[in-house]
Amino acid sequence: MSRLAEPLRTTDTEAAIVEAARDLLAEGGIRALSMRAVAARVGVSATAIYNYFENKQALVRHVVNVSFEAFDAYLRSAVTDKPEGSVERLRALGEAYIRFALENRQYFQVLFAFHSDLPQDIEELPEGGGYALFRQAVVDAIQSGSIRKADPDLLVLYLWTHVHGLVTLLLSCQPDARCRHSGEELNATELFSKFHEFRYYGLQPEVAVRSETGSAAAS
Amino acid sequence: MSRLAEPLRTTDTEAAIVEAARDLLAEGGIRALSMRAVAARVGVSATAIYNYFENKQALVRHVVNVSFEAFDAYLRSAVTDKPEGSVERLRALGEAYIRFALENRQYFQVLFAFHSDLPQDIEELPEGGGYALFRQAVVDAIQSGSIRKADPDLLVLYLWTHVHGLVTLLLSCQPDARCRHSGEELNATELFSKFHEFRYYGLQPEVAVRSETGSAAAS
DNA sequence: CTGTTACCTTAACGCTGTTTACTTTACACT
DNA sequence: AGTGTAAAGTAAACAGCGTTAAGGTAACAG
């Protein structure tokens, strides 16, 4: 039953299938991922795939899960050099999120379209995943006094929805993820940067305090 | 050539096609919208559609444009009773955005997946559209001193990406657009409401001024 | 040596978007 | 009134899709 019971496989067709599916997805999006195309790349017939995956949906779901791990790893590696509890760490996370989406847009779009097995409850999200990383950064930032005290999960969701919205809106409206405005042309990362002040000081009208901390606080 | 030259059409098949396509989309999403299914609803053969639309993509694009207008109208009607320049008007816009997405999720998802003919430049967006409405609300809010002075387009994009991210993230991750967290279950609108404080005061650590304005300022 | 199982094949079914060739209907012009 | 043209519809077919069914082959266990 278990795969461990039969550890010797002459040729690992399953891995080849997953790799072919991943490549097709990255190259031409979900429309390019057909059972026959995957099979052709692997060098088998289309029906052979059904020995490893119940159907196309299961194959896609598996590819998405693999890609999610790559996404998480990308985020993790983007903040290793940022001090814990710093606002820079949070900022780096947001920028990495955007960068990953733009560089892997073809299957970034698929990641969330075929989410699959996310738990209902926030608390049950995996330990090493991107959410946990994001959350820990928020918790640290609160503890070090870099940002306001509030429910960490609420804060994560707040920040997450923001970068996610920025990326998805730009990706779906502007194919090149750029936004021309009053002469200058901005991409998602630059927009994210321009939003820092809004995020940190909020939309309230300018009040006295702001100048006191000066530009150093701009996250 | 022009449709005005032949104003008399015995039966308006085109309108029936569009209506059938819209209904199918709302009922079963993009997967339910097939040329044959549309044709069957109208009572013609599938190929008859090609007399009115070049191909399926053109049909979908047209339906999307129609739906966008409905979306704009929905937003417009949501703020008619909110005073210009008020933060409530901005808030109502965000809430309407979320409400429309949740109530029409099947083709809200299609709206941005098949965006079609959005202009490259922000300035060229249509006058009566949702963006213009959003932008005017921001301009008024700035002028009346309700929110900080800043580039209106940047502010609109900032707020827009936020509600858009909230909706798309929840819609794609949680089929019922709810988020369970520490016992309580929140939907998108409630989350949006919980974010008000973050949006208005920002993420900066609590400083002196806040209490001065009191709870009345919470938008 | 036999039975079982993993792994693969081809053929086929019903669906899809789209093209082709063909009718029918209606109106405009001489 | 007769002819030409264009609109609006049809059925048949093609290539592609996901998937199922039936069958074959090779390896391994008893």
Short mmCIF file of C-alpha atoms (C1' of nucleotides) in Angstrom, two decimals:
data_model
loop_
_atom_site.label_atom_id
_atom_site.label_comp_id
_atom_site.label_asym_id
_atom_site.label_seq_id
_atom_site.Cartn_x
_atom_site.Cartn_y
_atom_site.Cartn_z
CA MET A 1 0.00 0.00 0.00
CA SER A 2 2.41 2.54 1.24
CA ARG A 3 5.03 3.70 -1.19
CA LEU A 4 7.79 2.77 1.27
CA ALA A 5 6.96 -0.88 0.86
CA GLU A 6 8.14 -0.78 -2.75
CA PRO A 7 11.11 1.54 -2.72
CA LEU A 8 12.65 0.32 -5.96
CA ARG A 9 11.20 1.86 -9.09
CA THR A 10 13.16 1.46 -12.27
CA THR A 11 12.05 4.78 -13.74
CA ASP A 12 10.29 7.38 -11.68
CA THR A 13 7.58 8.28 -14.09
CA GLU A 14 5.61 10.11 -11.44
CA ALA A 15 8.38 12.64 -10.88
CA ALA A 16 8.67 13.13 -14.63
CA ILE A 17 4.94 13.74 -14.87
CA VAL A 18 4.99 16.34 -12.13
CA GLU A 19 7.97 18.06 -13.65
CA ALA A 20 6.39 18.14 -17.10
CA ALA A 21 3.17 19.49 -15.66
CA ARG A 22 5.05 22.17 -13.75
CA ASP A 23 6.96 23.22 -16.84
CA LEU A 24 3.89 23.37 -19.02
CA LEU A 25 2.15 25.44 -16.39
CA ALA A 26 5.02 27.90 -16.13
CA GLU A 27 5.31 28.18 -19.90
CA GLY A 28 1.72 28.53 -20.98
CA GLY A 29 -0.47 28.70 -17.92
CA ILE A 30 -3.28 26.36 -17.00
CA ARG A 31 -4.53 26.19 -20.59
CA ALA A 32 -1.29 24.61 -21.72
CA LEU A 33 -1.52 21.87 -19.12
CA SER A 34 -3.41 19.03 -20.80
CA MET A 35 -3.08 15.38 -19.97
CA ARG A 36 -1.95 14.62 -23.49
CA ALA A 37 0.66 17.37 -23.47
CA VAL A 38 2.09 16.20 -20.16
CA ALA A 39 2.16 12.63 -21.40
CA ALA A 40 3.89 13.66 -24.62
CA ARG A 41 6.65 15.39 -22.66
CA VAL A 42 7.17 12.39 -20.47
CA GLY A 43 7.07 10.04 -23.43
CA VAL A 44 4.10 7.95 -22.39
CA SER A 45 0.47 7.82 -23.38
CA ALA A 46 -2.02 10.12 -21.71
CA THR A 47 -3.78 7.34 -19.88
CA ALA A 48 -0.54 6.30 -18.17
CA ILE A 49 -0.88 9.37 -15.94
CA TYR A 50 -3.96 7.83 -14.38
CA ASN A 51 -1.71 5.25 -12.74
CA TYR A 52 -0.33 8.04 -10.59
CA PHE A 53 -3.10 10.60 -10.31
CA GLU A 54 -6.79 10.01 -10.10
CA ASN A 55 -7.57 12.72 -12.62
CA LYS A 56 -6.36 16.03 -13.95
CA GLN A 57 -7.60 17.92 -10.92
CA ALA A 58 -5.53 15.72 -8.62
CA LEU A 59 -2.46 16.29 -10.78
CA VAL A 60 -2.95 20.04 -10.76
CA ARG A 61 -3.58 20.00 -7.03
CA HIS A 62 -0.33 18.17 -6.47
CA VAL A 63 1.62 20.58 -8.65
CA VAL A 64 0.06 23.49 -6.78
CA ASN A 65 1.09 22.04 -3.44
CA VAL A 66 4.65 21.60 -4.65
CA SER A 67 4.67 25.14 -5.97
CA PHE A 68 3.35 26.44 -2.67
CA GLU A 69 6.33 24.91 -0.93
CA ALA A 70 8.62 26.65 -3.37
CA PHE A 71 6.77 29.87 -2.68
CA ASP A 72 7.22 29.43 1.06
CA ALA A 73 10.92 28.68 0.61
CA TYR A 74 11.29 31.79 -1.52
CA LEU A 75 9.73 33.94 1.17
CA ARG A 76 11.88 32.32 3.86
CA SER A 77 15.10 32.94 1.99
CA ALA A 78 14.13 36.56 1.40
CA VAL A 79 14.19 37.48 5.07
CA THR A 80 17.06 35.45 6.50
CA ASP A 81 19.27 38.52 6.68
CA LYS A 82 16.61 40.86 8.07
CA PRO A 83 16.64 41.30 11.84
CA GLU A 84 13.72 39.80 13.70
CA GLY A 85 11.18 42.28 14.91
CA SER A 86 12.22 44.87 12.38
CA VAL A 87 9.87 46.62 10.04
CA GLU A 88 12.37 45.88 7.28
CA ARG A 89 11.65 42.21 7.71
CA LEU A 90 7.96 42.78 7.15
CA ARG A 91 8.72 44.97 4.20
CA ALA A 92 11.06 42.37 2.71
CA LEU A 93 8.33 39.76 3.03
CA GLY A 94 5.89 41.91 1.11
CA GLU A 95 8.44 42.64 -1.57
CA ALA A 96 9.34 38.97 -1.90
CA TYR A 97 5.67 38.10 -2.24
CA ILE A 98 5.34 40.54 -5.09
CA ARG A 99 8.60 39.50 -6.71
CA PHE A 100 7.64 35.83 -6.67
CA ALA A 101 4.26 36.59 -8.18
CA LEU A 102 5.74 38.64 -11.00
CA GLU A 103 8.53 36.20 -11.77
CA ASN A 104 6.27 33.15 -11.64
CA ARG A 105 3.02 34.73 -12.65
CA GLN A 106 1.81 31.81 -14.74
CA TYR A 107 1.51 29.55 -11.78
CA PHE A 108 1.10 32.19 -9.15
CA GLN A 109 -2.33 32.66 -10.68
CA VAL A 110 -2.92 28.93 -10.50
CA LEU A 111 -1.74 28.70 -6.90
CA PHE A 112 -4.72 30.57 -5.60
CA ALA A 113 -7.20 29.43 -8.23
CA PHE A 114 -6.62 25.80 -7.21
CA HIS A 115 -5.77 26.38 -3.58
CA SER A 116 -7.03 22.88 -2.62
CA ASP A 117 -6.49 21.80 0.92
CA LEU A 118 -6.20 24.94 3.00
CA PRO A 119 -7.66 24.43 6.44
CA GLN A 120 -10.81 26.25 7.47
CA ASP A 121 -9.16 27.69 10.50
CA ILE A 122 -6.21 30.03 10.45
CA GLU A 123 -4.67 28.35 13.47
CA GLU A 124 -4.28 25.10 11.57
CA LEU A 125 -2.01 26.45 8.88
CA PRO A 126 1.29 24.53 8.58
CA GLU A 127 4.17 25.41 10.87
CA GLY A 128 6.92 26.07 8.34
CA GLY A 129 4.63 27.74 5.77
CA GLY A 130 4.56 31.28 4.54
CA TYR A 131 1.75 32.26 6.84
CA ALA A 132 3.62 31.16 9.95
CA LEU A 133 6.67 33.07 8.77
CA PHE A 134 4.58 36.15 8.13
CA ARG A 135 2.85 35.84 11.46
CA GLN A 136 6.07 35.41 13.41
CA ALA A 137 7.47 38.53 11.79
CA VAL A 138 4.39 40.43 12.90
CA VAL A 139 4.56 39.05 16.43
CA ASP A 140 8.22 40.03 16.68
CA ALA A 141 7.54 43.47 15.29
CA ILE A 142 4.83 44.03 17.87
CA GLN A 143 7.06 42.82 20.69
CA SER A 144 9.93 45.03 19.66
CA GLY A 145 7.60 47.99 19.49
CA SER A 146 8.05 48.52 15.76
CA ILE A 147 4.35 48.39 15.05
CA ARG A 148 1.15 48.82 17.02
CA LYS A 149 -0.18 46.22 19.41
CA ALA A 150 -3.03 44.25 17.86
CA ASP A 151 -4.20 40.75 17.09
CA PRO A 152 -1.32 39.30 15.04
CA ASP A 153 -3.60 37.21 12.83
CA LEU A 154 -5.66 40.25 12.03
CA LEU A 155 -2.54 42.23 11.21
CA VAL A 156 -1.15 39.47 9.00
CA LEU A 157 -4.42 39.23 7.13
CA TYR A 158 -4.45 42.99 6.77
CA LEU A 159 -0.98 43.11 5.27
CA TRP A 160 -1.42 39.94 3.29
CA THR A 161 -4.62 41.05 1.60
CA HIS A 162 -2.84 44.22 0.66
CA VAL A 163 0.12 42.73 -1.18
CA HIS A 164 -2.11 40.05 -2.61
CA GLY A 165 -4.54 42.62 -3.92
CA LEU A 166 -1.78 44.71 -5.38
CA VAL A 167 -0.36 41.75 -7.24
CA THR A 168 -3.59 40.19 -8.44
CA LEU A 169 -5.10 43.47 -9.52
CA LEU A 170 -2.06 44.46 -11.52
CA LEU A 171 -1.55 40.99 -12.95
CA SER A 172 -5.14 40.69 -14.09
CA CYS A 173 -5.58 44.23 -15.38
CA GLN A 174 -2.18 45.01 -16.81
CA PRO A 175 -0.49 42.07 -18.50
CA ASP A 176 2.92 43.53 -17.79
CA ALA A 177 2.01 44.38 -14.21
CA ARG A 178 2.84 48.02 -14.72
CA CYS A 179 0.75 51.06 -14.07
CA ARG A 180 1.27 54.25 -15.99
CA HIS A 181 0.25 57.32 -14.09
CA SER A 182 0.95 61.01 -14.65
CA GLY A 183 3.97 60.38 -16.78
CA GLU A 184 5.84 57.87 -14.70
CA GLU A 185 5.47 54.14 -15.09
CA LEU A 186 5.37 52.05 -11.95
CA ASN A 187 5.55 48.33 -11.44
CA ALA A 188 4.09 46.49 -8.48
CA THR A 189 7.22 46.71 -6.37
CA GLU A 190 7.53 50.44 -6.85
CA LEU A 191 3.87 50.91 -6.00
CA PHE A 192 4.34 48.81 -2.90
CA SER A 193 7.18 51.10 -1.94
CA LYS A 194 5.07 54.19 -2.50
CA PHE A 195 2.40 52.78 -0.19
CA HIS A 196 4.72 52.49 2.79
CA GLU A 197 3.76 55.84 4.19
CA PHE A 198 0.06 55.08 3.93
CA ARG A 199 0.55 51.77 5.65
CA TYR A 200 2.61 53.14 8.45
CA TYR A 201 0.88 56.42 9.22
CA GLY A 202 -2.57 55.54 7.94
CA LEU A 203 -4.93 57.76 6.02
CA GLN A 204 -5.72 60.14 8.88
CA PRO A 205 -5.00 63.78 8.11
CA GLU A 206 -1.50 64.91 9.01
CA VAL A 207 -1.20 65.60 12.72
CA ALA A 208 1.57 67.02 14.87
CA VAL A 209 3.57 63.96 15.85
CA ARG A 210 4.71 62.82 12.43
CA SER A 211 7.69 65.12 12.01
CA GLU A 212 9.07 64.10 15.39
CA THR A 213 10.14 60.63 14.26
CA GLY A 214 11.33 61.93 10.93
CA SER A 215 12.00 59.96 7.78
CA ALA A 216 13.75 57.14 9.65
CA ALA A 217 10.44 55.60 10.59
CA ALA A 218 9.26 55.28 7.01
CA SER A 219 9.05 51.51 6.63
CA MET B 1 -21.83 48.34 -42.11
CA SER B 2 -22.87 50.22 -39.06
CA ARG B 3 -25.65 48.70 -37.03
CA LEU B 4 -27.59 51.97 -37.25
CA ALA B 5 -28.08 51.47 -40.96
CA GLU B 6 -30.27 48.44 -40.28
CA PRO B 7 -32.28 49.36 -37.22
CA LEU B 8 -35.07 46.87 -37.74
CA ARG B 9 -34.33 43.34 -36.56
CA THR B 10 -37.28 41.02 -36.27
CA THR B 11 -35.87 39.02 -33.39
CA ASP B 12 -32.94 40.26 -31.39
CA THR B 13 -30.99 37.05 -31.15
CA GLU B 14 -27.87 38.88 -30.06
CA ALA B 15 -29.51 40.13 -26.88
CA ALA B 16 -30.79 36.64 -26.17
CA ILE B 17 -27.31 35.23 -26.63
CA VAL B 18 -25.78 37.73 -24.24
CA GLU B 19 -28.47 37.12 -21.67
CA ALA B 20 -28.08 33.35 -21.89
CA ALA B 21 -24.32 33.67 -21.57
CA ARG B 22 -24.69 35.94 -18.54
CA ASP B 23 -27.07 33.54 -16.86
CA LEU B 24 -24.89 30.52 -17.49
CA LEU B 25 -21.93 32.40 -16.11
CA ALA B 26 -23.76 33.38 -12.96
CA GLU B 27 -25.10 29.88 -12.44
CA GLY B 28 -22.07 27.73 -13.08
CA GLY B 29 -19.08 29.99 -13.66
CA ILE B 30 -16.92 30.12 -16.74
CA ARG B 31 -16.91 26.35 -17.07
CA ALA B 32 -20.66 26.32 -17.65
CA LEU B 33 -20.43 28.83 -20.47
CA SER B 34 -20.06 26.78 -23.64
CA MET B 35 -21.13 27.83 -27.08
CA ARG B 36 -23.49 24.88 -27.34
CA ALA B 37 -25.04 25.58 -23.96
CA VAL B 38 -25.64 29.22 -24.84
CA ALA B 39 -27.10 28.21 -28.19
CA ALA B 40 -29.40 25.65 -26.57
CA ARG B 41 -30.79 28.30 -24.21
CA VAL B 42 -31.44 30.68 -27.06
CA GLY B 43 -32.91 27.92 -29.20
CA VAL B 44 -30.50 28.10 -32.09
CA SER B 45 -27.54 26.05 -33.22
CA ALA B 46 -24.12 26.75 -31.77
CA THR B 47 -22.76 28.06 -35.03
CA ALA B 48 -25.43 30.75 -35.18
CA ILE B 49 -23.59 32.61 -32.43
CA TYR B 50 -20.74 33.21 -34.82
CA ASN B 51 -22.99 35.56 -36.74
CA TYR B 52 -22.83 37.92 -33.78
CA PHE B 53 -19.51 37.24 -32.11
CA GLU B 54 -16.23 36.34 -33.73
CA ASN B 55 -15.55 33.58 -31.22
CA LYS B 56 -16.11 32.55 -27.65
CA GLN B 57 -13.53 34.97 -26.32
CA ALA B 58 -15.32 37.88 -27.95
CA LEU B 59 -18.62 36.74 -26.44
CA VAL B 60 -17.11 36.44 -22.98
CA ARG B 61 -15.40 39.79 -23.36
CA HIS B 62 -18.70 41.40 -24.22
CA VAL B 63 -20.45 39.81 -21.25
CA VAL B 64 -17.64 40.97 -19.00
CA ASN B 65 -17.98 44.53 -20.24
CA VAL B 66 -21.71 44.47 -19.60
CA SER B 67 -21.13 43.07 -16.14
CA PHE B 68 -18.56 45.76 -15.41
CA GLU B 69 -21.18 48.36 -16.11
CA ALA B 70 -23.52 46.64 -13.67
CA PHE B 71 -20.70 46.62 -11.16
CA ASP B 72 -20.15 50.34 -11.62
CA ALA B 73 -23.87 51.02 -11.26
CA TYR B 74 -23.93 48.98 -8.07
CA LEU B 75 -21.11 51.00 -6.58
CA ARG B 76 -22.74 54.25 -7.65
CA SER B 77 -26.05 53.39 -6.04
CA ALA B 78 -24.29 52.37 -2.83
CA VAL B 79 -23.02 55.86 -2.08
CA THR B 80 -25.80 58.15 -3.26
CA ASP B 81 -26.88 58.85 0.30
CA LYS B 82 -23.39 59.28 1.69
CA PRO B 83 -22.18 62.88 1.97
CA GLU B 84 -19.42 63.88 -0.42
CA GLY B 85 -16.02 64.20 1.16
CA SER B 86 -16.95 61.98 4.07
CA VAL B 87 -14.98 58.99 5.17
CA GLU B 88 -18.29 57.11 5.33
CA ARG B 89 -18.56 57.45 1.57
CA LEU B 90 -15.20 55.83 1.08
CA ARG B 91 -16.10 53.14 3.54
CA ALA B 92 -19.43 52.50 1.80
CA LEU B 93 -17.60 52.10 -1.51
CA GLY B 94 -15.32 49.48 -0.06
CA GLU B 95 -18.21 47.65 1.51
CA ALA B 96 -20.19 47.73 -1.72
CA TYR B 97 -17.19 46.37 -3.60
CA ILE B 98 -17.02 43.45 -1.22
CA ARG B 99 -20.76 42.89 -1.21
CA PHE B 100 -20.95 42.81 -4.98
CA ALA B 101 -18.08 40.34 -5.17
CA LEU B 102 -19.67 38.01 -2.64
CA GLU B 103 -23.14 38.19 -4.13
CA ASN B 104 -21.95 37.77 -7.71
CA ARG B 105 -18.81 35.78 -7.11
CA GLN B 106 -19.23 33.57 -10.14
CA TYR B 107 -18.72 36.40 -12.52
CA PHE B 108 -16.79 38.66 -10.24
CA GLN B 109 -13.98 36.16 -10.70
CA VAL B 110 -14.48 36.31 -14.45
CA LEU B 111 -14.55 40.10 -14.50
CA PHE B 112 -10.90 40.39 -13.65
CA ALA B 113 -9.77 37.19 -15.30
CA PHE B 114 -11.05 38.46 -18.66
CA HIS B 115 -10.56 42.17 -18.07
CA SER B 116 -10.09 42.85 -21.81
CA ASP B 117 -9.87 46.45 -22.87
CA LEU B 118 -8.64 48.42 -19.91
CA PRO B 119 -6.46 51.32 -20.96
CA GLN B 120 -2.77 51.30 -20.15
CA ASP B 121 -2.97 54.64 -18.47
CA ILE B 122 -4.98 55.37 -15.37
CA GLU B 123 -6.00 58.76 -16.69
CA GLU B 124 -7.85 57.18 -19.59
CA LEU B 125 -10.31 55.21 -17.50
CA PRO B 126 -13.95 55.96 -18.37
CA GLU B 127 -15.66 58.95 -16.82
CA GLY B 128 -18.70 57.31 -15.26
CA GLY B 129 -16.91 54.14 -14.21
CA GLY B 130 -16.18 52.81 -10.76
CA TYR B 131 -12.66 54.14 -10.76
CA ALA B 132 -13.78 57.70 -11.42
CA LEU B 133 -16.35 57.39 -8.66
CA PHE B 134 -13.74 56.04 -6.29
CA ARG B 135 -11.30 58.74 -7.24
CA GLN B 136 -13.79 61.56 -6.82
CA ALA B 137 -14.64 60.28 -3.35
CA VAL B 138 -10.95 60.37 -2.47
CA VAL B 139 -10.48 63.85 -3.91
CA ASP B 140 -13.47 65.11 -1.92
CA ALA B 141 -12.25 63.44 1.24
CA ILE B 142 -8.88 65.10 0.87
CA GLN B 143 -10.43 68.49 0.21
CA SER B 144 -12.71 68.26 3.21
CA GLY B 145 -9.79 67.28 5.38
CA SER B 146 -11.12 63.84 6.20
CA ILE B 147 -7.98 62.09 5.04
CA ARG B 148 -4.37 63.04 4.43
CA LYS B 149 -3.21 65.02 1.43
CA ALA B 150 -1.65 62.79 -1.18
CA ASP B 151 -1.80 61.87 -4.84
CA PRO B 152 -5.45 60.79 -5.31
CA ASP B 153 -4.62 58.10 -7.86
CA LEU B 154 -2.09 56.63 -5.49
CA LEU B 155 -4.61 56.67 -2.66
CA VAL B 156 -7.31 55.07 -4.79
CA LEU B 157 -4.94 52.34 -5.88
CA TYR B 158 -3.92 51.85 -2.28
CA LEU B 159 -7.49 51.41 -1.08
CA TRP B 160 -8.60 49.52 -4.15
CA THR B 161 -5.84 46.93 -3.92
CA HIS B 162 -6.82 46.43 -0.34
CA VAL B 163 -10.48 45.57 -0.83
CA HIS B 164 -9.65 43.67 -3.97
CA GLY B 165 -7.06 41.61 -2.15
CA LEU B 166 -9.41 40.93 0.72
CA VAL B 167 -12.10 39.68 -1.61
CA THR B 168 -9.95 37.66 -3.98
CA LEU B 169 -7.92 36.05 -1.22
CA LEU B 170 -11.00 35.00 0.69
CA LEU B 171 -12.89 33.91 -2.40
CA SER B 172 -10.02 31.79 -3.67
CA CYS B 173 -8.98 30.29 -0.36
CA GLN B 174 -12.27 29.88 1.43
CA PRO B 175 -15.17 28.87 -0.80
CA ASP B 176 -17.64 30.50 1.56
CA ALA B 177 -15.50 33.62 1.92
CA ARG B 178 -15.32 33.21 5.68
CA CYS B 179 -12.35 33.10 7.93
CA ARG B 180 -12.43 31.29 11.23
CA HIS B 181 -10.05 32.68 13.77
CA SER B 182 -9.77 32.21 17.52
CA GLY B 183 -13.33 31.06 17.91
CA GLU B 184 -15.17 33.71 15.95
CA GLU B 185 -16.04 33.38 12.30
CA LEU B 186 -15.66 36.43 10.12
CA ASN B 187 -16.77 37.12 6.60
CA ALA B 188 -15.11 39.60 4.26
CA THR B 189 -17.30 42.51 5.28
CA GLU B 190 -16.63 42.00 8.96
CA LEU B 191 -12.93 41.73 8.30
CA PHE B 192 -13.07 44.92 6.29
CA SER B 193 -14.71 46.56 9.26
CA LYS B 194 -12.04 45.30 11.63
CA PHE B 195 -9.36 46.78 9.40
CA HIS B 196 -10.70 50.31 9.64
CA GLU B 197 -8.44 51.24 12.51
CA PHE B 198 -5.35 49.96 10.73
CA ARG B 199 -6.27 51.87 7.62
CA TYR B 200 -6.93 55.10 9.40
CA TYR B 201 -4.18 55.20 11.99
CA GLY B 202 -1.66 53.00 10.22
CA LEU B 203 0.58 50.39 11.73
CA GLN B 204 2.85 52.79 13.64
CA PRO B 205 3.02 52.10 17.37
CA GLU B 206 0.45 53.94 19.42
CA VAL B 207 1.48 57.53 19.96
CA ALA B 208 0.04 60.36 22.01
CA VAL B 209 -2.28 62.07 19.55
CA ARG B 210 -4.73 59.26 18.96
CA SER B 211 -6.85 59.76 22.04
CA GLU B 212 -7.31 63.44 21.22
CA THR B 213 -9.67 62.79 18.32
CA GLY B 214 -11.41 60.00 20.15
CA SER B 215 -13.49 57.18 18.74
CA ALA B 216 -15.45 59.46 16.46
CA ALA B 217 -12.67 59.41 13.92
CA ALA B 218 -12.74 55.66 13.50
CA SER B 219 -13.82 55.30 9.89
"C1'" DC C 1 5.00 -22.61 -12.92
"C1'" DT C 2 1.26 -19.94 -11.77
"C1'" DG C 3 -1.12 -15.78 -10.06
"C1'" DT C 4 -0.93 -11.17 -9.02
"C1'" DT C 5 0.16 -6.72 -9.56
"C1'" DA C 6 2.35 -2.51 -11.60
"C1'" DC C 7 2.57 -0.23 -15.63
"C1'" DC C 8 1.65 0.72 -20.03
"C1'" DT C 9 -0.93 0.53 -24.52
"C1'" DT C 10 -4.83 1.54 -28.09
"C1'" DA C 11 -9.59 2.50 -28.99
"C1'" DA C 12 -13.42 4.78 -27.91
"C1'" DC C 13 -17.05 8.07 -25.76
"C1'" DG C 14 -18.81 12.46 -25.10
"C1'" DC C 15 -17.62 16.91 -24.66
"C1'" DT C 16 -15.37 21.34 -26.41
"C1'" DG C 17 -14.45 25.56 -29.97
"C1'" DT C 18 -14.45 26.33 -34.65
"C1'" DT C 19 -14.71 25.83 -39.95
"C1'" DT C 20 -17.01 24.63 -44.06
"C1'" DA C 21 -20.63 24.34 -47.09
"C1'" DC C 22 -25.22 24.81 -47.62
"C1'" DT C 23 -30.00 26.61 -47.19
"C1'" DT C 24 -33.55 30.11 -46.36
"C1'" DT C 25 -35.34 34.57 -45.84
"C1'" DA C 26 -35.73 39.44 -46.68
"C1'" DC C 27 -34.79 43.51 -48.63
"C1'" DA C 28 -32.86 46.88 -52.60
"C1'" DC C 29 -32.48 48.04 -57.24
"C1'" DT C 30 -33.39 48.04 -62.14
"C1'" DA D 1 -41.72 41.59 -61.37
"C1'" DG D 2 -37.30 39.69 -61.38
"C1'" DT D 3 -32.69 39.62 -59.91
"C1'" DG D 4 -28.78 40.22 -56.75
"C1'" DT D 5 -27.04 40.61 -52.30
"C1'" DA D 6 -26.59 40.09 -47.73
"C1'" DA D 7 -28.26 38.40 -43.23
"C1'" DA D 8 -29.29 34.51 -40.45
"C1'" DG D 9 -29.77 30.16 -39.82
"C1'" DT D 10 -28.61 24.91 -40.47
"C1'" DA D 11 -25.95 20.19 -40.34
"C1'" DA D 12 -21.64 17.93 -40.75
"C1'" DA D 13 -17.13 17.62 -39.75
"C1'" DC D 14 -12.34 18.35 -37.53
"C1'" DA D 15 -9.12 18.53 -33.96
"C1'" DG D 16 -8.54 18.76 -29.33
"C1'" DC D 17 -9.97 17.79 -24.54
"C1'" DG D 18 -10.68 14.53 -20.02
"C1'" DT D 19 -11.76 10.11 -19.11
"C1'" DT D 20 -13.09 5.04 -19.37
"C1'" DA D 21 -12.68 0.32 -20.96
"C1'" DA D 22 -10.25 -3.51 -22.36
"C1'" DG D 23 -6.14 -5.63 -23.02
"C1'" DG D 24 -1.16 -6.56 -23.05
"C1'" DT D 25 3.57 -7.20 -20.89
"C1'" DA D 26 7.07 -7.63 -17.48
"C1'" DA D 27 8.48 -8.52 -12.75
"C1'" DC D 28 7.98 -10.63 -8.65
"C1'" DA D 29 5.89 -14.07 -4.82
"C1'" DG D 30 4.27 -18.49 -3.66
#
